[in-house]
Coordinates of C-alpha atoms and ligand atoms in Angstrom, one line a residue:
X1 CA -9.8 25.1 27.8
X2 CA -10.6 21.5 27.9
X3 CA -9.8 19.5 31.1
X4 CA -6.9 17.5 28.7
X5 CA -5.2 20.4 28.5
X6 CA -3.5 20.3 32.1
X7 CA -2.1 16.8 31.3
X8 CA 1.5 16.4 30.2
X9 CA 2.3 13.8 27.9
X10 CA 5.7 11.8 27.1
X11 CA 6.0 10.3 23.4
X12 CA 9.1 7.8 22.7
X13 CA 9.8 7.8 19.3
X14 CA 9.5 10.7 16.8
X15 CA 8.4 8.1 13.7
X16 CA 5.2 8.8 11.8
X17 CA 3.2 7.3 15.2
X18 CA 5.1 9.4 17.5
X19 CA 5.2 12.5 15.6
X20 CA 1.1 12.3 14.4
X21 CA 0.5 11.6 18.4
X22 CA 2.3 14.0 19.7
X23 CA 1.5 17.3 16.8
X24 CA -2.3 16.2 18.0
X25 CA -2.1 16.4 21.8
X26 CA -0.5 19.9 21.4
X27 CA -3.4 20.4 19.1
X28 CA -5.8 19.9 22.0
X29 CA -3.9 22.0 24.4
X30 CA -1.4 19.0 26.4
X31 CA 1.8 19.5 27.3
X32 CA 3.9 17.1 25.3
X33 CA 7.9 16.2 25.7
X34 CA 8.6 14.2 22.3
X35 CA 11.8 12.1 23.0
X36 CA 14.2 10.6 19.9
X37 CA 17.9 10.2 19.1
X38 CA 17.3 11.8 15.9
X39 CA 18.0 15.9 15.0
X40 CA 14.2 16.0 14.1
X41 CA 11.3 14.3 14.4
X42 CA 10.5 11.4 11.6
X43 CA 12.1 8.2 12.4
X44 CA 12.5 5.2 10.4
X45 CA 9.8 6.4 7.7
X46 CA 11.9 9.5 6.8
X47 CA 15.1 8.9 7.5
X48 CA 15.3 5.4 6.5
X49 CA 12.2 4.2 5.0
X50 CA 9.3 5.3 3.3
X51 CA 10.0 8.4 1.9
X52 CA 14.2 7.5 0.9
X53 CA 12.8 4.9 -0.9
X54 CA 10.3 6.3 -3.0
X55 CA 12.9 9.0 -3.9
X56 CA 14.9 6.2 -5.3
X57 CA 11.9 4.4 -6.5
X58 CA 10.8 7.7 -8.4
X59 CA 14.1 7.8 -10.6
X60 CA 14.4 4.1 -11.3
X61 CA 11.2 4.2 -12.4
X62 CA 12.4 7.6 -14.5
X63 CA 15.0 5.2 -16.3
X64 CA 12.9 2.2 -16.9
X65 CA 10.4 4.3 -19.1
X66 CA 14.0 6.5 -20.7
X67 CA 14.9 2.7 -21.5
X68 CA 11.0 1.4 -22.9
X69 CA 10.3 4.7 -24.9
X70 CA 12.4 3.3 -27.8
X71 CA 9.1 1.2 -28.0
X72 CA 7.3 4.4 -28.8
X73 CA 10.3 6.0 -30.9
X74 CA 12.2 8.0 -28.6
X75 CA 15.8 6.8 -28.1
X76 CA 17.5 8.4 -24.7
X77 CA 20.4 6.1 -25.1
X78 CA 21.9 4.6 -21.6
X79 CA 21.6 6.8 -18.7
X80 CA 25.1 8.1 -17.2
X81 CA 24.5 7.7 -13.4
X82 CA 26.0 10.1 -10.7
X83 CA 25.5 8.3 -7.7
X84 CA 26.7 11.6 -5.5
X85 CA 24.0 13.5 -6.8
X86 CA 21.4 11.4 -6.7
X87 CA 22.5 10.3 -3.0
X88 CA 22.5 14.5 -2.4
X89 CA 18.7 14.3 -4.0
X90 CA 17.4 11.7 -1.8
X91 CA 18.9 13.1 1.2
X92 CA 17.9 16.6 0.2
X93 CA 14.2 15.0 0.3
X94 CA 14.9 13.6 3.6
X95 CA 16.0 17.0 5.4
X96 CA 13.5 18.9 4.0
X97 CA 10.8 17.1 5.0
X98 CA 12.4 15.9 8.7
X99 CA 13.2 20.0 9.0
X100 CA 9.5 20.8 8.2
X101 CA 8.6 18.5 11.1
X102 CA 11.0 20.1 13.5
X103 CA 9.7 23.4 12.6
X104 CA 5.9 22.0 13.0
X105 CA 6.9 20.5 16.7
X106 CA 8.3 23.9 17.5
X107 CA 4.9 26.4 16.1
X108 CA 3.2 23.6 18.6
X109 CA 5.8 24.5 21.7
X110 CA 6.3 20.7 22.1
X111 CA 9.5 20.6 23.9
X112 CA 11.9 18.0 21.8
X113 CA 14.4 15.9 23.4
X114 CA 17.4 14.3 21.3
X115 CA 18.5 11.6 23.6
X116 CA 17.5 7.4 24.2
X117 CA 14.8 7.5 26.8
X118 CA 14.4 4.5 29.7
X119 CA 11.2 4.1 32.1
X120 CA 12.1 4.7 35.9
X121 CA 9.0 4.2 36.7
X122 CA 5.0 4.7 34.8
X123 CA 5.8 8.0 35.2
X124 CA 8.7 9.5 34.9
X125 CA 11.5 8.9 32.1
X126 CA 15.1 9.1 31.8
X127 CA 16.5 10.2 28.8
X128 CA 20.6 10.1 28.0
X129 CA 20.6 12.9 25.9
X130 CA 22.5 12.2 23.0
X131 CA 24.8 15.6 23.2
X132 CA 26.1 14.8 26.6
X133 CA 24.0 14.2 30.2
X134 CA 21.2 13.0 31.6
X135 CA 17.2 14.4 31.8
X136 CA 14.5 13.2 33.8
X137 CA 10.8 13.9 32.9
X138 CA 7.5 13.4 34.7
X139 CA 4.6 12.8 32.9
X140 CA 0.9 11.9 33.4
X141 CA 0.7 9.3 30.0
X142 CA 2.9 7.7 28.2
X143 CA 2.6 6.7 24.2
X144 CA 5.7 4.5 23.5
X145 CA 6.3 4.7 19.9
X146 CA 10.0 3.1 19.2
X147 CA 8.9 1.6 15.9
X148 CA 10.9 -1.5 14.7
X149 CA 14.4 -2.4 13.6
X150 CA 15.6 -4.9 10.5
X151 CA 15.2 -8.7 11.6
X152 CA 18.9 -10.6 11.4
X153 CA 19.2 -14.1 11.2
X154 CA 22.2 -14.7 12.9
X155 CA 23.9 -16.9 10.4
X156 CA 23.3 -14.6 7.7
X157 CA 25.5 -11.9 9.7
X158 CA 29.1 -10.7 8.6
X159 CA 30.8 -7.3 9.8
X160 CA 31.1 -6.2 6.0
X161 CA 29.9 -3.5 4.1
X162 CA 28.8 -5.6 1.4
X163 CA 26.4 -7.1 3.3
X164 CA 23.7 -4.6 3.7
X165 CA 20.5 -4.2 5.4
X166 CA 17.5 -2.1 3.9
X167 CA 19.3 1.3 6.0
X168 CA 23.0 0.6 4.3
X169 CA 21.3 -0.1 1.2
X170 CA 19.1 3.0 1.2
X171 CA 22.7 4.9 1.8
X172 CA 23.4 3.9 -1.5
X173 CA 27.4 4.1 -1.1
X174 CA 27.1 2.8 -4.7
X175 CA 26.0 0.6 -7.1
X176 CA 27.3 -3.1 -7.2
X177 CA 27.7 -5.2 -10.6
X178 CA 26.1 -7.7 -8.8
X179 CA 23.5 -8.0 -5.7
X180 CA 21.6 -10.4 -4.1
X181 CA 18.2 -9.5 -1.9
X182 CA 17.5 -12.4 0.6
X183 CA 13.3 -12.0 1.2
X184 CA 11.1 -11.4 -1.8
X185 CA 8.7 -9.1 0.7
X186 CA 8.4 -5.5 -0.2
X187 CA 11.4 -4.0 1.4
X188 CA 13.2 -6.6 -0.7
X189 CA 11.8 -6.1 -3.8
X190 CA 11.5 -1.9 -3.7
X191 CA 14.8 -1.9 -3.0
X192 CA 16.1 -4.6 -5.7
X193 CA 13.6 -2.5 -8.2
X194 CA 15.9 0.4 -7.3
X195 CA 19.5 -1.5 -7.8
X196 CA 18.3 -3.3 -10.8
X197 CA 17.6 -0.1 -12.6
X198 CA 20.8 1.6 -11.8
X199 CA 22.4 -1.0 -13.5
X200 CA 23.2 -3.9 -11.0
X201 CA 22.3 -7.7 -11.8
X202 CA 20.0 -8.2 -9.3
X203 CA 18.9 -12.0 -8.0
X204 CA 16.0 -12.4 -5.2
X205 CA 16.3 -15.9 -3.5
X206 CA 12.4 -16.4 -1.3
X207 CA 12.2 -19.0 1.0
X208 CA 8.6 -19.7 0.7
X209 CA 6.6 -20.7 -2.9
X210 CA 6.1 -16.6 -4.2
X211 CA 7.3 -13.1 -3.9
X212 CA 5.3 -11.0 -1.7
X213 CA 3.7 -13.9 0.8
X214 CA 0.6 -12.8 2.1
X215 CA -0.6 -10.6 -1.5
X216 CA -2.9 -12.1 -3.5
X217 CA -1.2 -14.4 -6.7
X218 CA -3.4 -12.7 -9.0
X219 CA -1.7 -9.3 -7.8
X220 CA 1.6 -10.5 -7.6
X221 CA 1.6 -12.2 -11.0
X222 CA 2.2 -9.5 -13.6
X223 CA 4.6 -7.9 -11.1
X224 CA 6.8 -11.0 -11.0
X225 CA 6.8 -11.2 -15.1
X226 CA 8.0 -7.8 -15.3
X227 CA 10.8 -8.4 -12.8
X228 CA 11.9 -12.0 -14.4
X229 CA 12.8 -9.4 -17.4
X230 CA 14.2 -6.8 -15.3
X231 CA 16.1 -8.9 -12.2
X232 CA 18.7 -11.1 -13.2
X233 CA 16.4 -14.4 -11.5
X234 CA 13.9 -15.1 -8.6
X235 CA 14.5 -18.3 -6.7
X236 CA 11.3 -19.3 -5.0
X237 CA 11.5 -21.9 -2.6
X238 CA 15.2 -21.6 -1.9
X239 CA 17.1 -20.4 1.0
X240 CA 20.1 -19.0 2.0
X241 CA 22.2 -21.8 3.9
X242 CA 25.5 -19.7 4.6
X243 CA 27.3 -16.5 3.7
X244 CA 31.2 -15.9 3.7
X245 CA 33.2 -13.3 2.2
X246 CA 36.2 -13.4 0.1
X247 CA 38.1 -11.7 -1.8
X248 CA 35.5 -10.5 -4.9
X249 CA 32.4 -10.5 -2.5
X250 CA 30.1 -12.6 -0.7
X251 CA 29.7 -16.5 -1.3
X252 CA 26.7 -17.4 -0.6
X253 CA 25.6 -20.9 -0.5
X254 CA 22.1 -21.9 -2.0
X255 CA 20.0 -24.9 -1.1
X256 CA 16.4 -25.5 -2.7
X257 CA 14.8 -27.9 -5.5
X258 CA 15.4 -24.7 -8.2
X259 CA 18.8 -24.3 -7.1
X260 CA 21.4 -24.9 -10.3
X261 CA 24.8 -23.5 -8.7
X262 CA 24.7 -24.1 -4.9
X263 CA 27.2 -21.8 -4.3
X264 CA 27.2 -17.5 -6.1
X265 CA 29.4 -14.9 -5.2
X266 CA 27.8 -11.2 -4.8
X267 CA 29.0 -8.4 -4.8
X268 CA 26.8 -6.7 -1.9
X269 CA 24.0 -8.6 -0.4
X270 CA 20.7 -6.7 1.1
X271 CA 19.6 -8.6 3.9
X272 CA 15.5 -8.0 4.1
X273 CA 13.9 -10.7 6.2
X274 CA 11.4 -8.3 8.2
X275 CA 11.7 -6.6 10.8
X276 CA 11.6 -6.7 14.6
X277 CA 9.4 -4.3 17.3
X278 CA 11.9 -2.1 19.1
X279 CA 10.0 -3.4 22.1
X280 CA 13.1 -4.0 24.0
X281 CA 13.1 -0.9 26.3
X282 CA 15.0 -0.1 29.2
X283 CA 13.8 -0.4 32.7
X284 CA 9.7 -1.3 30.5
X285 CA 9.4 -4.1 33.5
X286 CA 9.2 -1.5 35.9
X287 CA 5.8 -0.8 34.4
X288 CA 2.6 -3.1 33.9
X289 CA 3.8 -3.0 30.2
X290 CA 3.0 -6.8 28.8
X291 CA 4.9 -7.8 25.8
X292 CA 3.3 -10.4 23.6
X293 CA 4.0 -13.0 20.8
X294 CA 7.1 -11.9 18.7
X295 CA 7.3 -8.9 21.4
X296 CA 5.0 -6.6 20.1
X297 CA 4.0 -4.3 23.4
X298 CA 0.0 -5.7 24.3
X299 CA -2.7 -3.3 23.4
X300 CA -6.4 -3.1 23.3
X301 CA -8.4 -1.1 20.9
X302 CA -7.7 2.5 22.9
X303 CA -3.9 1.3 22.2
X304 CA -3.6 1.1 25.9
X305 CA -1.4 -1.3 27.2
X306 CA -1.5 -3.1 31.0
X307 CA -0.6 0.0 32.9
X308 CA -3.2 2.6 32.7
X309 CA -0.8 5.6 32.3
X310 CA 1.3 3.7 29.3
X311 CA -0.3 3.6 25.7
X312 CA 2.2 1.8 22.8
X313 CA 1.5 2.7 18.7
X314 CA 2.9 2.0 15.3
X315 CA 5.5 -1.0 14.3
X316 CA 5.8 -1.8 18.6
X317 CA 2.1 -3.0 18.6
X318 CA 2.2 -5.1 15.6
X319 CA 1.6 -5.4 11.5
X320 CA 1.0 -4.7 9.1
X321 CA 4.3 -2.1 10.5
X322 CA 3.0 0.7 7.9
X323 CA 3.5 4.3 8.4
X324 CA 0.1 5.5 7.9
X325 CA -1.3 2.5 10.7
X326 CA 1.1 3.8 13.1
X327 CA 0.0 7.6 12.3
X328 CA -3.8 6.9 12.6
X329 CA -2.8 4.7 15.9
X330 CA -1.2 7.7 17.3
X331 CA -4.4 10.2 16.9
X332 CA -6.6 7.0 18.4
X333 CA -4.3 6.6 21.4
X334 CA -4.4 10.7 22.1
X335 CA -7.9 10.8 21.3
X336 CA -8.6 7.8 23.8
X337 CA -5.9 9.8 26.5
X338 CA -8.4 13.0 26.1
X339 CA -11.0 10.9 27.1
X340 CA -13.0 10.8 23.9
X341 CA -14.6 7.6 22.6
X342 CA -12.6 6.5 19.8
X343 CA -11.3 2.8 19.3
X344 CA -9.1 1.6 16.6
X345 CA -11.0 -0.8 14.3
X346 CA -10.5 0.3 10.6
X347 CA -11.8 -2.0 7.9
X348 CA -9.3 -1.2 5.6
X349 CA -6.2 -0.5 6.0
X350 CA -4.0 0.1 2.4
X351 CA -0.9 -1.8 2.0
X352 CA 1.0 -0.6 -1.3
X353 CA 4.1 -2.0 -2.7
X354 CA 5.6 0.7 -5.0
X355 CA 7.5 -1.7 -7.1
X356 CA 6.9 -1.4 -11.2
X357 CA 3.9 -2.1 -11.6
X358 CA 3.0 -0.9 -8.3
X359 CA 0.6 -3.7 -6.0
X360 CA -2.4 -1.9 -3.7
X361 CA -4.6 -3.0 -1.8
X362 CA -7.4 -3.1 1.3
X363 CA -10.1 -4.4 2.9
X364 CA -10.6 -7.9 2.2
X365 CA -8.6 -9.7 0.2
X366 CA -8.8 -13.3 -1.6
X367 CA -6.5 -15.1 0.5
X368 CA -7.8 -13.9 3.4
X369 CA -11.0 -14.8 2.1
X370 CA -10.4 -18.2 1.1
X371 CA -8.5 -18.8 4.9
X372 CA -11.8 -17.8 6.6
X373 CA -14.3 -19.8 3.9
X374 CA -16.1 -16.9 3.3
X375 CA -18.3 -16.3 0.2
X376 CA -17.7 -13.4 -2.0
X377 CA -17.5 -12.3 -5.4
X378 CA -14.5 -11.5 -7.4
X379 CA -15.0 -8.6 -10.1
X380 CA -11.9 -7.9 -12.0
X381 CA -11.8 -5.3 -14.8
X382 CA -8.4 -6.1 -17.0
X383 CA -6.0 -3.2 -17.6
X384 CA -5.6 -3.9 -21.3
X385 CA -9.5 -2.7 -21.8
X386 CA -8.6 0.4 -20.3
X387 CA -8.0 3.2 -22.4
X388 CA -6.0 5.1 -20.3
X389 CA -3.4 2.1 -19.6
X390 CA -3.1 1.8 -23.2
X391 CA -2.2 5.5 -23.5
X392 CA 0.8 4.6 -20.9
X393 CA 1.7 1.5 -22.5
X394 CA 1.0 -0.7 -19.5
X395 CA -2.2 -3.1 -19.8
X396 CA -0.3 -5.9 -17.8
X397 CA -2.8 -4.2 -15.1
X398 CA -6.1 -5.6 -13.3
X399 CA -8.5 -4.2 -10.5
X400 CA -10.5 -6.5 -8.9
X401 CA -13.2 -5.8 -6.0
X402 CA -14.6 -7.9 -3.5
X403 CA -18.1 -7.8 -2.9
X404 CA -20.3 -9.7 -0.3
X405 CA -23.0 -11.3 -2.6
X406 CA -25.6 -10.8 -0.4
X407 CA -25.5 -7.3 0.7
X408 CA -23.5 -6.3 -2.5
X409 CA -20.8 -4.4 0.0
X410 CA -17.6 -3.3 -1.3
X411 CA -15.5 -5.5 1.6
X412 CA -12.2 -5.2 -0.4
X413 CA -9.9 -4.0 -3.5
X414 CA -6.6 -5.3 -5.1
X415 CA -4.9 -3.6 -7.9
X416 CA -1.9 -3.9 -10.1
X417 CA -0.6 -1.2 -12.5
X418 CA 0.9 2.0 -12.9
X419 CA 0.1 4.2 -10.0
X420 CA -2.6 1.5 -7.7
X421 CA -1.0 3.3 -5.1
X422 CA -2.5 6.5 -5.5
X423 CA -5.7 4.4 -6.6
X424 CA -6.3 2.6 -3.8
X425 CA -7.7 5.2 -1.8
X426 CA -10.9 5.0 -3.9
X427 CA -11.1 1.7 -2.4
X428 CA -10.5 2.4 1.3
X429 CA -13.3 4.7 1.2
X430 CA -15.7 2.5 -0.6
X431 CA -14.6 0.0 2.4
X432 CA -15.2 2.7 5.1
X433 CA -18.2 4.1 4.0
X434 CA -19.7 1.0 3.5
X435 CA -20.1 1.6 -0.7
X436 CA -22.2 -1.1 -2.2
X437 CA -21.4 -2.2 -6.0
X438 CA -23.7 0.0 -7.6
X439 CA -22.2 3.2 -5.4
X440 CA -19.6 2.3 -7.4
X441 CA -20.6 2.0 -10.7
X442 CA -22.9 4.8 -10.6
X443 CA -20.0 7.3 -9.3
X444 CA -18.6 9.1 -12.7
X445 CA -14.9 8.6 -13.0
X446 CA -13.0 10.7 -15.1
X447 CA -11.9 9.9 -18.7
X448 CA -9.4 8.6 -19.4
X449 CA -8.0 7.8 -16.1
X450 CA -6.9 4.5 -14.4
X451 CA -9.6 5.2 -12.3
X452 CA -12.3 4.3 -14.5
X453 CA -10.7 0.7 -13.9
X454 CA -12.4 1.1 -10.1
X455 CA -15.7 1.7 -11.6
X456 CA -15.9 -0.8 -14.2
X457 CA -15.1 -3.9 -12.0
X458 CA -18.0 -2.2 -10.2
X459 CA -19.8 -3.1 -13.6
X460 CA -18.1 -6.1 -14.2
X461 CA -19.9 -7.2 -10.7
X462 CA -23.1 -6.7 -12.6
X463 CA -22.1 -7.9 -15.7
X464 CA -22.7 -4.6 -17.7
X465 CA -19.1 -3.2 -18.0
X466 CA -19.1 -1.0 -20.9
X467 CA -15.5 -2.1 -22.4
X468 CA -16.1 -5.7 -22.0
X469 CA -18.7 -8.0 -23.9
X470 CA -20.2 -10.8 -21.9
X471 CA -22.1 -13.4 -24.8
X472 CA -25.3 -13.8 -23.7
X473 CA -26.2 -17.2 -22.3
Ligands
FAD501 C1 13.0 0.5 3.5 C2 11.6 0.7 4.1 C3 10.6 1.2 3.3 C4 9.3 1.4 3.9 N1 8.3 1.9 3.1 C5 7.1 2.1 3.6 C6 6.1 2.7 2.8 O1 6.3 2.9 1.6 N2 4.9 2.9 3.3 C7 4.7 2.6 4.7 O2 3.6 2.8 5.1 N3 5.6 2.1 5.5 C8 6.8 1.9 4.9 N4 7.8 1.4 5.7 C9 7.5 1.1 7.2 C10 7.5 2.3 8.0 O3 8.7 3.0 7.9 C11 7.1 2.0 9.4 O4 5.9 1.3 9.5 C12 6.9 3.3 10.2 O5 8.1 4.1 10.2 C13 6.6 2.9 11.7 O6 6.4 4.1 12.4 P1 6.6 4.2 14.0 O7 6.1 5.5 14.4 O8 5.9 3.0 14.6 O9 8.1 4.0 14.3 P2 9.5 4.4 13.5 O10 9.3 5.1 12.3 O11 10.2 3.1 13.5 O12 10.1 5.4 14.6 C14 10.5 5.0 15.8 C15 11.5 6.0 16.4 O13 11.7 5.8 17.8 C16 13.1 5.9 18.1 N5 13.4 5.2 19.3 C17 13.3 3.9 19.5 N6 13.6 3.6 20.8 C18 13.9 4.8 21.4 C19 14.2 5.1 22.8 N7 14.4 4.3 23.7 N8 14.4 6.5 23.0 C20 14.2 7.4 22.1 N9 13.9 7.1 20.8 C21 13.7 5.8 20.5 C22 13.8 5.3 16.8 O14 15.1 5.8 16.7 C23 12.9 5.9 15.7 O15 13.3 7.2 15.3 C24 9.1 1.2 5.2 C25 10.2 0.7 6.0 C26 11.4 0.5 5.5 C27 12.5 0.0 6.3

């Protein structure tokens, strides 16, 4: 028995940081009281993110090719949608997988609370249990993982269920002729992706220049020309001045230079402006606990906050707010509490936006890039000389890597297409494992596979990429 294994440890918040913390310092023999509101362990992710929406995402996606195989001869005719059922099949999802995690806390003998926990002091908790009464809990370290909420702008807010926020929308009580998605970020345009499919006109309004600030253009571009066919528009540049409802839906009042009609009514509107760290916890100032700019919780690279016996993980820390940061977070911040040396300084950390086409990537990217003058070189192999995305009728693709022309290091991958999702892993591992350009193009990839797209932008670094002819100069 290691030493660690006398300490008990407290974990807030059962979301994808919480639950990964606490499954691992049972793994290494701790005591661990895991403390949410929820009937299992999973938190925003399960219930009301992440997984929800790529149950959605999955069947839109279903009725987008139904509707584009009349390109290939195969007419489905239009799909007759029972919202009840799919509802039953997302939520199905949801259970199954939040049970699992209620079953894998209890095979660990991690005692679960249901309740809203407050700090009495750095070491002991109260939690109002959300059945009835009152619990108190001692502990020797803390990991406070209570996630993050949707932002609201307070003029944007009306006590009507047509205006929704990504939870309400993600209920799906049904499917609006018409809905507008304030924020062209991810959340925004996943869930507009999902609407627009079951049949509603869907309009984006973005206050800043493009969708998806912060991507690369080059990534964002064939994603935006697919939804220009698929939304009903995308105002860039245009905000959202005022909201009312009447008696057919929302009025919402437009101002911006590519505004025509300054005033729309909506059916439903999905409010998705970001979010906000749940950093707001009861009796926290009775700790050392700092709270920083935009009220992430403080931490250093052991995710240790101020007061030695309190660690913080996951969306409360800061971005990018992704499951699979707060996750790795949560075994760096255990780790760190067992006293091994661990820090958490990843070079790439994915970021995928499972629209249609889907937008990956990690590392480095351009923007970033260009906002830190740093020389690199861009090799991009285009989808429509791939073999494979010809097979699935989607060449609007492109992979592109980033590569430090000095020491020919892979420092960063972007892709759109079909499934870059699942293919950006490949890059995150040529990132970690500090691949050069030539590890790359020397690695066989499978044929034909989307893949192969990784390995010949490895090639297209060296000018040799076997589906693309250079002229000689
Ligand atoms: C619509 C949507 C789609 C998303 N899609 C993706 C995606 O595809 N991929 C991805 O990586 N990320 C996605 N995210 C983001 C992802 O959900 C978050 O990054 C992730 O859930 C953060 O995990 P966390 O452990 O920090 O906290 P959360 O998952 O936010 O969990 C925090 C938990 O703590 C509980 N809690 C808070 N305060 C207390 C308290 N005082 N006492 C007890 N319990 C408390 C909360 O109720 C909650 O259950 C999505 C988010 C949304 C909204």
């Amino acid at each position: 028995m290691s030493e660690t294994s006398s300490l008990h440890i407290a974990v807030i918040g059962g979301g994808p940081g919480g639950y990964a913390a606490a499954f691992l310092a049972a793994d290494l023999g701790m005591k661990v009281t895991l403390i949410d509101e929820e009937l299992n362990p999973g938190g925003v992710c399960l219930y009301r993110g992440c997984i929800p929406s790529k149950a959605l995402l999955h069947v839109a996606k279903l009725i987008d090719e139904s509707r584009h195989a009349k390109n290939w001869g195969i007419e489905f005719g239009e799909p007759k949608i029972d919202v009840d059922r799919l509802r039953s099949f997302k939520e199905g999802v949801v259970n199954k997988l939040t049970g699992g995690l209620g079953q894998l806390s209890k095979q660990r003998k991690i005692e679960y609370l249901r309740g809203k926990a407050s700090f009495e002091n750095s070491n002991t908790l109260r939690v109002a249990k959300t059945g009835g009464g009152e619990d108190s809990i001692s502990f020797d370290r803390i990991i406070i993982a209570t996630g993050s909420r949707p932002a609201v702008i307070p003029s944007l807010k009306l006590d009507t269920p047509r205006m929704m926020d990504s939870t309400s929308a993600l209920d799906l009580k049904d499917v609006p002729a018409t809905l507008l998605v304030i924020g062209g970020g991810y959340i925004g345009l996943e869930l507009g992706t999902v609407y627009a499919a079951l049949g509603s006109k869907v309009s984006v309004v973005e206050m800043t220049a493009g969708l998806l600030p912060g991507a690369d253009r080059d990534l964002v571009l064939p994603l935006q020309k697919r939804i220009e066919k698929s939304f009903e528009s995308i105002l860039l540049n245009t905000t959202v001045t005022g909201v009312k409802e009447d008696s057919n839906g929302i009025r919402v009042s437009l101002d911006g230079p590519e505004v025509k009609e300054r005033e729309k009514v909506f059916e439903k509107v999905l409010v998705s402006v970001g979010r906000k760290p749940n950093s707001e916890i009861a009796g926290l100032e009775k700790t050392q606990v700092q709270i920083g700019e935009r009220g992430f919780i403080q931490v250093n690279k052991q995710l240790q906050t101020n007061d030695p016996a309190v660690y913080a993980i996951g969306d409360v820390v800061g971005e990018p707010m992704l499951a699979h940061k707060a996750s790795h977070e949560g075994r760096v911040a255990v780790e760190a509490i067992a006293g091994h040396k661990v820090a958490f300084e990843p070079n790439a950390i994915p970021a995928v936006v499972f629209t249609d086409p889907e937008i990956a990537w990690c590392g480095l990217t351009e923007t970033q890039a260009k906002k830190e003058n740093r020389e690199i070189k861009v090799a991009k192999f285009p989808w429509a000389a791939s073999g494979r995305a010809m097979t699935l009728d989607r060449t609007e693709g492109m992979t592109k890597l980033l590569i430090d022309p000095q020491t020919e290091r892979v420092l960063g991958m972007g892709i759109v297409g079909a499934g870059a999702g699942e293919l950006i892993a490949e890059g995150v591992l040529a990132v970690e494992m500090a691949a050069v350009a030539r590890d790359v193009a020397l690695s066989i990839h499978p044929h034909p596979t989307l893949s192969e797209t990784v390995m010949e932008s490895a090639e297209v670094f060296f000018g040799t990429s076997t589906h693309i002819y250079r002229p000689k100069r």
